[in-house]
mmCIF file of C-alpha atoms and ligand atoms in Angstrom:
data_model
loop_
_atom_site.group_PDB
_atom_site.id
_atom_site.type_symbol
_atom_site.label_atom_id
_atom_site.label_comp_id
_atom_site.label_asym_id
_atom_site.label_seq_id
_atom_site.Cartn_x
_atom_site.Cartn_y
_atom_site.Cartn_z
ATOM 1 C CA UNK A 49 -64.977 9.078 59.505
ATOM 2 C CA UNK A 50 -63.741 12.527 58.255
ATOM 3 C CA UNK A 51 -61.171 12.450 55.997
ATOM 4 C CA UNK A 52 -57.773 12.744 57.860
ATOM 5 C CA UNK A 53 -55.103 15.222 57.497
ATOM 6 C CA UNK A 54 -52.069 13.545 55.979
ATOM 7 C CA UNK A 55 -48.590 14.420 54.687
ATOM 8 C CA UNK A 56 -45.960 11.982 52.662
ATOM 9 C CA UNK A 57 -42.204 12.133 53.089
ATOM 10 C CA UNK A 58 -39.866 12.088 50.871
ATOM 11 C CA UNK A 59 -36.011 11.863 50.205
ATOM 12 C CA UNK A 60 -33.838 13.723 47.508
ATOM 13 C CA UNK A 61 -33.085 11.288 44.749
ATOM 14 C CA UNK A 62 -29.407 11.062 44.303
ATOM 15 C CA UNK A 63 -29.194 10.040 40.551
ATOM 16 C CA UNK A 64 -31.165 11.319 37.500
ATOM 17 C CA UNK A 65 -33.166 8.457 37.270
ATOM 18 C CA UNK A 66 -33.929 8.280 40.520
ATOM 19 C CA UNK A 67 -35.224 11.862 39.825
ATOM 20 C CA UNK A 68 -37.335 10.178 37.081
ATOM 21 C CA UNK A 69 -38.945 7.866 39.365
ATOM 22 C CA UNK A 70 -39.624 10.346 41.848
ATOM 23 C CA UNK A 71 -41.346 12.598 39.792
ATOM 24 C CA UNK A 72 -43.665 9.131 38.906
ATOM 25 C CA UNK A 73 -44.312 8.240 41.920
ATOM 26 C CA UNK A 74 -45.160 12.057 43.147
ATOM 27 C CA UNK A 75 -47.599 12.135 40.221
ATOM 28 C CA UNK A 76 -49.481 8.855 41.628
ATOM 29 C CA UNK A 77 -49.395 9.996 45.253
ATOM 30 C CA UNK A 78 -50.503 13.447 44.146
ATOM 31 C CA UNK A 79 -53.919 11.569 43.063
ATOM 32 C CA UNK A 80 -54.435 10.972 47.153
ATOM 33 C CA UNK A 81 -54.506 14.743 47.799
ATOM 34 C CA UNK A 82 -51.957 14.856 50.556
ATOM 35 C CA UNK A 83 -52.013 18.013 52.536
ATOM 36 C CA UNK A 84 -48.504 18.299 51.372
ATOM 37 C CA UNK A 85 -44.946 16.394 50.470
ATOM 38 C CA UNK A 86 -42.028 16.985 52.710
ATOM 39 C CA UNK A 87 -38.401 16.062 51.781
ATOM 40 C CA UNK A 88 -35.511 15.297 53.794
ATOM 41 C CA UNK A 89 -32.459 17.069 54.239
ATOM 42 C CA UNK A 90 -28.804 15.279 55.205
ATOM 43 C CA UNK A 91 -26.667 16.618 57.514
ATOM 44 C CA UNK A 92 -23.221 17.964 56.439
ATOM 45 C CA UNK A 93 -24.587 19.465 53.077
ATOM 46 C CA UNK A 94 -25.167 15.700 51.261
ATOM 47 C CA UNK A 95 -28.303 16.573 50.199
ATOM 48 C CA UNK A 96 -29.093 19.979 50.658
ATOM 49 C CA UNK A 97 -29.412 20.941 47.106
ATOM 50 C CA UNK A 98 -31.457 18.080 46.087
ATOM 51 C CA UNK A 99 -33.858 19.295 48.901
ATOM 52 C CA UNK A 100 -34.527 22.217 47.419
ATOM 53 C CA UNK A 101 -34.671 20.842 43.891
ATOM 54 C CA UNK A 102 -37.226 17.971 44.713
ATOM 55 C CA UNK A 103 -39.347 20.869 46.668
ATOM 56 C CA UNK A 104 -39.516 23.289 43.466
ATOM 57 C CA UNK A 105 -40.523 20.600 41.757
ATOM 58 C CA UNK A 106 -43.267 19.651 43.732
ATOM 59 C CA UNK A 107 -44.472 22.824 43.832
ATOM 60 C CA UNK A 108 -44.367 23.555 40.053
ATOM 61 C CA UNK A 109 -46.444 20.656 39.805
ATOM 62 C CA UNK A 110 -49.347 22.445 42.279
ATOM 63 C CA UNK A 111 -48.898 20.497 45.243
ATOM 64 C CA UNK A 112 -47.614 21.824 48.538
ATOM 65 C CA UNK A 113 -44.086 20.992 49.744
ATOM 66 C CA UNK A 114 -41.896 21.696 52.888
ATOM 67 C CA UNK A 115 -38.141 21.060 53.216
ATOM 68 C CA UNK A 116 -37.008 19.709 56.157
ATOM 69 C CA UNK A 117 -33.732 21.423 57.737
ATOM 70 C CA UNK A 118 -31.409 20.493 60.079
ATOM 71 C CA UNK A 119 -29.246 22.815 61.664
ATOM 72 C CA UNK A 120 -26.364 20.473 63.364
ATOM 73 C CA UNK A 121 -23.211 21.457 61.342
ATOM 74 C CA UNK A 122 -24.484 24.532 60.126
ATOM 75 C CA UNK A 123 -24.086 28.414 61.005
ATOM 76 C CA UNK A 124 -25.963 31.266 61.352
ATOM 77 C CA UNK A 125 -24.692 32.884 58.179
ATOM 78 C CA UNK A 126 -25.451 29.195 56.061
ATOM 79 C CA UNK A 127 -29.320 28.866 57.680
ATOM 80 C CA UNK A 128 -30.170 32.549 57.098
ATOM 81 C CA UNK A 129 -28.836 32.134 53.377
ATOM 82 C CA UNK A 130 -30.977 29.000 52.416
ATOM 83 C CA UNK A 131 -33.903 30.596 55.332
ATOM 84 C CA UNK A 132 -33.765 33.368 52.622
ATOM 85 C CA UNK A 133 -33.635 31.013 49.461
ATOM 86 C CA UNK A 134 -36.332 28.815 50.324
ATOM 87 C CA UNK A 135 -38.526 32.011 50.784
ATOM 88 C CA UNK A 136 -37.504 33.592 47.524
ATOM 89 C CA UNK A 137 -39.047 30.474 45.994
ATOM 90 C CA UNK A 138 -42.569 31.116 47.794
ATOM 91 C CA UNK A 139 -41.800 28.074 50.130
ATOM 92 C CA UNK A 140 -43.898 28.521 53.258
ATOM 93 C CA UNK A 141 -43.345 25.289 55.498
ATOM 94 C CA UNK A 142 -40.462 23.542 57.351
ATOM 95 C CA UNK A 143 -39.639 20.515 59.007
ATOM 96 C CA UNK A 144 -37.192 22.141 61.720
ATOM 97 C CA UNK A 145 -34.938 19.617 63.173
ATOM 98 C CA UNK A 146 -31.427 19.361 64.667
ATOM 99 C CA UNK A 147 -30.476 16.403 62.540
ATOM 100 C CA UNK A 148 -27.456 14.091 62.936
ATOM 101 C CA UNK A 149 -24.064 14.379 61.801
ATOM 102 C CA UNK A 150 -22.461 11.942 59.518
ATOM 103 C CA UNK A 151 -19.810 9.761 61.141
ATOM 104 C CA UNK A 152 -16.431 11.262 60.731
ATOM 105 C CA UNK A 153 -17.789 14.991 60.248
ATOM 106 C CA UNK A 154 -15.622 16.936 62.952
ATOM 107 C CA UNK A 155 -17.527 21.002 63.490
ATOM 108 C CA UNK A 156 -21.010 20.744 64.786
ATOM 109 C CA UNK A 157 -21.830 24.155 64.149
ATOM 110 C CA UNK A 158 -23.256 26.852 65.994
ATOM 111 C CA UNK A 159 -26.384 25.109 66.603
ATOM 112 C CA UNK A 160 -26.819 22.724 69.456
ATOM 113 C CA UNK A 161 -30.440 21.560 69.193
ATOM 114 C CA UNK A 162 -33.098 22.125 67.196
ATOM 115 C CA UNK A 163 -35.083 24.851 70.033
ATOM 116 C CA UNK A 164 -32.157 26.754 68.790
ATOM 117 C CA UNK A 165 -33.233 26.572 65.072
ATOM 118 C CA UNK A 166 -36.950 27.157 65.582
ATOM 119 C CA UNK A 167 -35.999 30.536 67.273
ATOM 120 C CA UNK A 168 -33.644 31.157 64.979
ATOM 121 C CA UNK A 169 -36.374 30.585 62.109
ATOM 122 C CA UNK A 170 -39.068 32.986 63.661
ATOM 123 C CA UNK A 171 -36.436 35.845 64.907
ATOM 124 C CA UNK A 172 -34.988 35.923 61.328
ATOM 125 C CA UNK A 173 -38.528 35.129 58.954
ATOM 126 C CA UNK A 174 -41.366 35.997 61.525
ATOM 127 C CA UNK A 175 -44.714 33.893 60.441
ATOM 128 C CA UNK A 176 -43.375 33.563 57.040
ATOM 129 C CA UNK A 177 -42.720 29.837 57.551
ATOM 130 C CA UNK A 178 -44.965 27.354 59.218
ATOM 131 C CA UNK A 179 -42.740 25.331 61.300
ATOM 132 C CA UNK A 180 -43.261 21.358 62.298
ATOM 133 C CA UNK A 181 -40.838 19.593 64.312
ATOM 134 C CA UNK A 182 -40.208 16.446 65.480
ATOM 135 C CA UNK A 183 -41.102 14.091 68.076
ATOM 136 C CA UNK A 184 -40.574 10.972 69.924
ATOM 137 C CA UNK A 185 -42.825 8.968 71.429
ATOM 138 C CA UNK A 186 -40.728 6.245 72.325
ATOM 139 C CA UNK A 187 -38.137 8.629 73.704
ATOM 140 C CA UNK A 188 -34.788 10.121 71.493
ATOM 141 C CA UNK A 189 -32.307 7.297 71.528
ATOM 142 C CA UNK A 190 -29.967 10.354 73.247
ATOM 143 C CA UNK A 191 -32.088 11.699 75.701
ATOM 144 C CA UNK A 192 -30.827 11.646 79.223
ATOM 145 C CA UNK A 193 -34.247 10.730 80.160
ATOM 146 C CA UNK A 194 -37.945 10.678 78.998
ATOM 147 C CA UNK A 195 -38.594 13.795 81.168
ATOM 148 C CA UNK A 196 -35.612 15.873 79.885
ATOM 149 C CA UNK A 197 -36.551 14.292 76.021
ATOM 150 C CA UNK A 198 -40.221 16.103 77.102
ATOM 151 C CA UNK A 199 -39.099 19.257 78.342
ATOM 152 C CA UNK A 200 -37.088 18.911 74.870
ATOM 153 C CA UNK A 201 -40.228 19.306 72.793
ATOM 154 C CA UNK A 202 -41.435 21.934 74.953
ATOM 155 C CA UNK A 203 -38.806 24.068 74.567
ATOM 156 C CA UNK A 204 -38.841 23.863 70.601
ATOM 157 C CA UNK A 205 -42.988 24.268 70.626
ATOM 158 C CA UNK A 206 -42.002 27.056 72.857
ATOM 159 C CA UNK A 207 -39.636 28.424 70.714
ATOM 160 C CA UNK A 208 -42.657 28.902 67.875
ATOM 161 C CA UNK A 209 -43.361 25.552 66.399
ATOM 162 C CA UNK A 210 -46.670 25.363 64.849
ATOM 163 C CA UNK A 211 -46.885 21.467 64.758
ATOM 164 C CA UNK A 212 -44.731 18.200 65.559
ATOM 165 C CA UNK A 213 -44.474 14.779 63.402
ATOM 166 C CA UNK A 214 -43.451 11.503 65.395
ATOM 167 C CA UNK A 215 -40.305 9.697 64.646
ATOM 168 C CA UNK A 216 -42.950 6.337 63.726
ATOM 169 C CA UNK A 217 -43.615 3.593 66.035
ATOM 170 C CA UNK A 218 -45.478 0.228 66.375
ATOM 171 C CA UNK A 219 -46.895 0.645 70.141
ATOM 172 C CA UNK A 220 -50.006 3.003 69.707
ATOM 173 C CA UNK A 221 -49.899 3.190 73.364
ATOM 174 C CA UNK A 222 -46.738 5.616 73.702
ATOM 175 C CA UNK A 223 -48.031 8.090 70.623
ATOM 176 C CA UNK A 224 -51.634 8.573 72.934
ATOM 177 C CA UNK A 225 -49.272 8.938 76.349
ATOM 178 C CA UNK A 226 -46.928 11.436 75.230
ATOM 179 C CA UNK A 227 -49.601 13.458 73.649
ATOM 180 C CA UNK A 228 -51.326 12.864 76.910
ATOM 181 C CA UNK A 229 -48.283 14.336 78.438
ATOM 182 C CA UNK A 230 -47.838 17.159 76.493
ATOM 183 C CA UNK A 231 -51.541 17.689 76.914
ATOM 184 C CA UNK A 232 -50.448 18.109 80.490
ATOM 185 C CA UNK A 233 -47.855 20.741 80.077
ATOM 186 C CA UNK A 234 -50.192 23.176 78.383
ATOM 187 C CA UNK A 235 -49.060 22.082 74.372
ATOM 188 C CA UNK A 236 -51.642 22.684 72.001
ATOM 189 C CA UNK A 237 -50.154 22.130 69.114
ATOM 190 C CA UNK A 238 -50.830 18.961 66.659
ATOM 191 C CA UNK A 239 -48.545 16.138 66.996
ATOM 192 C CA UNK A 240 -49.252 13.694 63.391
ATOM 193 C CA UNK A 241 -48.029 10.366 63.357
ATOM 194 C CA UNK A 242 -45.281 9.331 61.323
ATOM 195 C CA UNK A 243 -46.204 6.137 59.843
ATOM 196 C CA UNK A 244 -43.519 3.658 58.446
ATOM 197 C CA UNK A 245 -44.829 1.191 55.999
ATOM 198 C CA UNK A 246 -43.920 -2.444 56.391
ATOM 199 C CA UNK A 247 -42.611 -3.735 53.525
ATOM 200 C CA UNK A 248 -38.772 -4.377 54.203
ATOM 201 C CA UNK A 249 -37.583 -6.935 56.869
ATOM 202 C CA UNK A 250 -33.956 -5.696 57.039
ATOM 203 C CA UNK A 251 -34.296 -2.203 55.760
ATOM 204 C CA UNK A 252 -37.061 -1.820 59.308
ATOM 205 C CA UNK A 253 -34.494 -3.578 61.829
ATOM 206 C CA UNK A 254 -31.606 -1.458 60.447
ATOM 207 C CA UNK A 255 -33.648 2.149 60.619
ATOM 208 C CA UNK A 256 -35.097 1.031 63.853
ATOM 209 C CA UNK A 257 -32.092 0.606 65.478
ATOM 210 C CA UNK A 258 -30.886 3.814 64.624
ATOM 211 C CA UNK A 259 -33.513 5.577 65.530
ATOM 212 C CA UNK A 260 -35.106 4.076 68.388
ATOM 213 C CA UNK A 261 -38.489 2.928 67.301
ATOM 214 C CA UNK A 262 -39.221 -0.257 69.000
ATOM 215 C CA UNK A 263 -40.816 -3.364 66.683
ATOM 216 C CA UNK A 264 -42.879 -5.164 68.721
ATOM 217 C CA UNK A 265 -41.543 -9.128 69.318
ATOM 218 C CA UNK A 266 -44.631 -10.907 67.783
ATOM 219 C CA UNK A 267 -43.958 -8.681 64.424
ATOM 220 C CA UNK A 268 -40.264 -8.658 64.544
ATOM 221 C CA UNK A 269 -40.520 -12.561 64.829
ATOM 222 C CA UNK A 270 -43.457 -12.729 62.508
ATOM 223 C CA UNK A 271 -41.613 -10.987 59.313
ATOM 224 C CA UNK A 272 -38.423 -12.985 60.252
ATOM 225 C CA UNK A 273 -40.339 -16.065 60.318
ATOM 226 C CA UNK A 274 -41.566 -15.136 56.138
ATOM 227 C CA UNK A 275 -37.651 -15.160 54.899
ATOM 228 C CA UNK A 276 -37.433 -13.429 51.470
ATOM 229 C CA UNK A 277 -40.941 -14.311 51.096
ATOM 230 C CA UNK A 278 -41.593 -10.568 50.344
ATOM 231 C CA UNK A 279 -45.683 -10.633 49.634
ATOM 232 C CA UNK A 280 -46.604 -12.031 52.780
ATOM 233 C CA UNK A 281 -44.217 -9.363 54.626
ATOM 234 C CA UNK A 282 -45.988 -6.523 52.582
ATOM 235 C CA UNK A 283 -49.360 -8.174 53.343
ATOM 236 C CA UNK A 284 -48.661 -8.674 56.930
ATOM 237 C CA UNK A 285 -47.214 -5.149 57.530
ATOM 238 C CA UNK A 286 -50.002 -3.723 55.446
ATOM 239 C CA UNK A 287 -52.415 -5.649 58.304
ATOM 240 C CA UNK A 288 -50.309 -4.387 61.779
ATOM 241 C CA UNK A 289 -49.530 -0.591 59.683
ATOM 242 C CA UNK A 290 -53.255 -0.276 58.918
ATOM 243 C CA UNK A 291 -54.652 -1.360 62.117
ATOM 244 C CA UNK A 292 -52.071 1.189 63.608
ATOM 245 C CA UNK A 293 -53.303 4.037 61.565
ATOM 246 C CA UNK A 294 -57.000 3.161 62.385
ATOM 247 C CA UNK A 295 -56.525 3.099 66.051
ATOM 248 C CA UNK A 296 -54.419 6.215 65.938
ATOM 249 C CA UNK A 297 -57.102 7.866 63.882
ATOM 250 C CA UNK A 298 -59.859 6.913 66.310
ATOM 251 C CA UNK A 299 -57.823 7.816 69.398
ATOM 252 C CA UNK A 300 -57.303 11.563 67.964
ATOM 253 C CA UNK A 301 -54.708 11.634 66.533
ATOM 254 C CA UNK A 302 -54.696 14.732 63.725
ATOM 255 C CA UNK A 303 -53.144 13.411 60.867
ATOM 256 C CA UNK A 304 -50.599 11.204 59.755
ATOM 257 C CA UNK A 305 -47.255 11.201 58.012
ATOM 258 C CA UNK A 306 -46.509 8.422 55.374
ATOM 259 C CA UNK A 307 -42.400 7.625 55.620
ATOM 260 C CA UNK A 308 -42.885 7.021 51.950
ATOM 261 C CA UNK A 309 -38.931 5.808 51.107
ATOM 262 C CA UNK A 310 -40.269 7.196 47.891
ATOM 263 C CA UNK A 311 -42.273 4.344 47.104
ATOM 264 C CA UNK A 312 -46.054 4.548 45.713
ATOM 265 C CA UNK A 313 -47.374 1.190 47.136
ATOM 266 C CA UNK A 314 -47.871 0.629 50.554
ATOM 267 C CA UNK A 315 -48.295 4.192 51.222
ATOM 268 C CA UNK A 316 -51.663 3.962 48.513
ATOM 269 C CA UNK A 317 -52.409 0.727 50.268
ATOM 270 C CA UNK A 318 -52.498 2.347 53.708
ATOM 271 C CA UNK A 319 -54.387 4.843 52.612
ATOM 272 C CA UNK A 320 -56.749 3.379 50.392
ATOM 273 C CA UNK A 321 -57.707 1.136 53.777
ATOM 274 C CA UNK A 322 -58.281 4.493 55.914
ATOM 275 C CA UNK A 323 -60.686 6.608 53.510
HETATM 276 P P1 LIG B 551 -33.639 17.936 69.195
HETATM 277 O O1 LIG B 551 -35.048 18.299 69.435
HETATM 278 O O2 LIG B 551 -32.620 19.008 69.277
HETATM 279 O O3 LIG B 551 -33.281 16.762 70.208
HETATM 280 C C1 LIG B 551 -32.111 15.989 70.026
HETATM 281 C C2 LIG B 551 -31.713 15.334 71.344
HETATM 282 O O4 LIG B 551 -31.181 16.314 72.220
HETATM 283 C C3 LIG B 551 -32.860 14.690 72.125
HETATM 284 O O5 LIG B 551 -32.342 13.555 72.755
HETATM 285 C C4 LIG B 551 -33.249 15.740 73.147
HETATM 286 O O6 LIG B 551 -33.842 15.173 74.303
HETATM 287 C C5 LIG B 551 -31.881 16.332 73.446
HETATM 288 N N1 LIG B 551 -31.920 17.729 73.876
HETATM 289 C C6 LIG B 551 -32.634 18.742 73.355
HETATM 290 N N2 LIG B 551 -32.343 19.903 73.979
HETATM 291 C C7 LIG B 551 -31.389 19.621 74.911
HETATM 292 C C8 LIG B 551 -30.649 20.388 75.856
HETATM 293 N N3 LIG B 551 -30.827 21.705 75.979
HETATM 294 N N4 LIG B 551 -29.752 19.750 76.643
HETATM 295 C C9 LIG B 551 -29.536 18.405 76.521
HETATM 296 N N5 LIG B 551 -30.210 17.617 75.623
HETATM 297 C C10 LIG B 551 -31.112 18.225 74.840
HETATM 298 N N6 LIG B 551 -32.641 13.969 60.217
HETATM 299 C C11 LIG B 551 -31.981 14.544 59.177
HETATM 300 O O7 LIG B 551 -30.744 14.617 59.210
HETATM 301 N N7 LIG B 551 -32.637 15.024 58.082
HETATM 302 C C12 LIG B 551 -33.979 15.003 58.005
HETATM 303 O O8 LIG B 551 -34.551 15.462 57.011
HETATM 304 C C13 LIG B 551 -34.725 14.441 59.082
HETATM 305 N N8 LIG B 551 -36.076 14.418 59.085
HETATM 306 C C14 LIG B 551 -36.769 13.964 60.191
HETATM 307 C C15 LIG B 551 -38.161 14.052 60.201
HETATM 308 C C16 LIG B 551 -38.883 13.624 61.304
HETATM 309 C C17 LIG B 551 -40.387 13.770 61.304
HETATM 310 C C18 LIG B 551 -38.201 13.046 62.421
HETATM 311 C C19 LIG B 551 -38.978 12.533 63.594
HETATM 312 C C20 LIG B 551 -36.827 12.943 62.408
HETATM 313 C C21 LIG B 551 -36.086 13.410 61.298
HETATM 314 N N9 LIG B 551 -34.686 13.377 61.262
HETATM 315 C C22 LIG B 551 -34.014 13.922 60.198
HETATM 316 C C23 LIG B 551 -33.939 12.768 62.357
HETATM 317 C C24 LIG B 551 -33.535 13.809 63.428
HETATM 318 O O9 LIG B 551 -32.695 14.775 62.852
HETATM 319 C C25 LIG B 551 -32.815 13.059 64.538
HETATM 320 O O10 LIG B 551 -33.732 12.288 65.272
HETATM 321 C C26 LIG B 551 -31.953 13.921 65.448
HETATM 322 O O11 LIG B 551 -31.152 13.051 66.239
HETATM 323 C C27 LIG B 551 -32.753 14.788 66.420
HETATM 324 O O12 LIG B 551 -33.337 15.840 65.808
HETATM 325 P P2 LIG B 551 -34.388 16.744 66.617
HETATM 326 O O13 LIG B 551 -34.755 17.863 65.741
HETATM 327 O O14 LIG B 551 -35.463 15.918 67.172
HETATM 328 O O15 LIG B 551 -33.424 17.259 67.781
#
């Protein structure tokens, strides 16, 4: 199998040792060659300066990095200023989103979604930036529909995306249907997987029910049915993850990207299985 085209996610540390173990664990997952690290940005400025810190880092080290940015809560004046920061620092990627606002945060800004960003991006940088933004297979938990929450992803591919990532999911099935569908309205563009390692029982029902990604009922009942016995959850998720990736990887798919949660393990595990 050729080797696939893979990315790892990570979030800003919020503590200086949590800085410290970051910069461990980037050193280990550095030794996999990812095609780059991407780190998430919070809504509302809570971590918008460790984003940019944890991406010059990365990249002073020699491996690729993109910020992601989300535009809800921002302005025009605010994205141009870090648009123009991140390129001062020779960043050439971002993960172009709309993000969410925290609860309790009042102005939305003066961007609505994240179409609006992506044009925003290319009318103020050009081709400086290589864009990705996201996608959902199993349908935005606000979409008014799965059409509109298509026409959606048009509209920001449209807008001069260069590639999408998945919000992750269990059920192969929708990834290869919506890029069937896509397929269908002329996008070219490559949609990677976002993978979410298994090794949390509570940490996957809580993020799953905010964001929408379905866990299938013989896995949700299997890792209830281990308690806090934490190595068979790893070993089973490692099993239903790594199956996911290789049918994904067979089916087409382009390339995957590891949810890391800054953790080395199960995202060397996964990967270790795959090459
Ligand atoms: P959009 O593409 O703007 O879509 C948002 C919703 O609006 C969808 O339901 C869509 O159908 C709907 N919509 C779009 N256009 C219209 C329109 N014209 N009229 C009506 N409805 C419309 N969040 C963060 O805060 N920080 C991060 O770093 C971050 N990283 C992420 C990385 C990936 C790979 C993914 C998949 C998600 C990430 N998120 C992040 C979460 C993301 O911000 C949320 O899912 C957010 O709710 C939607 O962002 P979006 O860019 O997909 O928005």
């Amino acid at each position: 199998m050729e080797t696939p085209n893979f990315s790892i996610e990570f979030y800003p540390p919020k503590t200086a040792e949590g800085a410290e173990k970051l910069r461990a664990v980037r050193a280990k997952l550095s030794e996999l060659h990812p095609k780059y690290f991407s780190v998430t940005f919070g809504a509302g400025g809570t971590t918008q300066n460790g984003t940019l810190d944890t991406v010059r880092e990365i990249l002073a080290a020699g491996d690729d990095a993109a910020p992601h940015l989300s535009c809800i809560g921002g302005t025009r004046e605010s994205i141009r200023a870090l648009l123009n920061e991140y390129k001062s620092h020779g960043i050439k990627r971002i993960v172009a989103l709309r993000g969410d606002l925290p609860s309790g945060y009042g102005a939305s800004g003066e961007f609505r979604y994240a179409n609006e960003l992506v044009e925003f991006i290319r009318a103020e940088t050009g081709d400086w930036f290589r864009i990705e933004v996201a996608a959902y297979p199993e349908v935005h938990p606000q979409a008014k529909s799965p059409q509109d929450d298509l026409l959606a992803f048009e509209r920001k591919v449209k807008a001069g995306a260069d590639a999408a990532i998945t919000q992750y999911f269990y059920n192969a099935d929708a990834y290869f249907q919506f890029v069937e569908q896509t397929g269908k309205l002329g996008i070219t563009v490559p949609i990677v997987a976002g993978i979410m390692p298994i090794t949390n029982y509570t940490q996957l029902m809580r993020f799953s029910d905010m964001c929408g990604a379905e866990i299938p009922r013989w896995v949700r009942l299997k890792l209830a049915s281990y308690g806090d016995d934490s190595a068979s959850i790893k070993a089973f998720g490692l099993d239903v993850v790594g199956s996911l990736c290789e049918r994904l990887l067979a089916g087409g798919a382009p390339g995957l990207h590891f949810y890391s949660m800054n953790q080395t393990a199960a995202t060397t595990a996964l990967w270790q299985r795959l090459v």
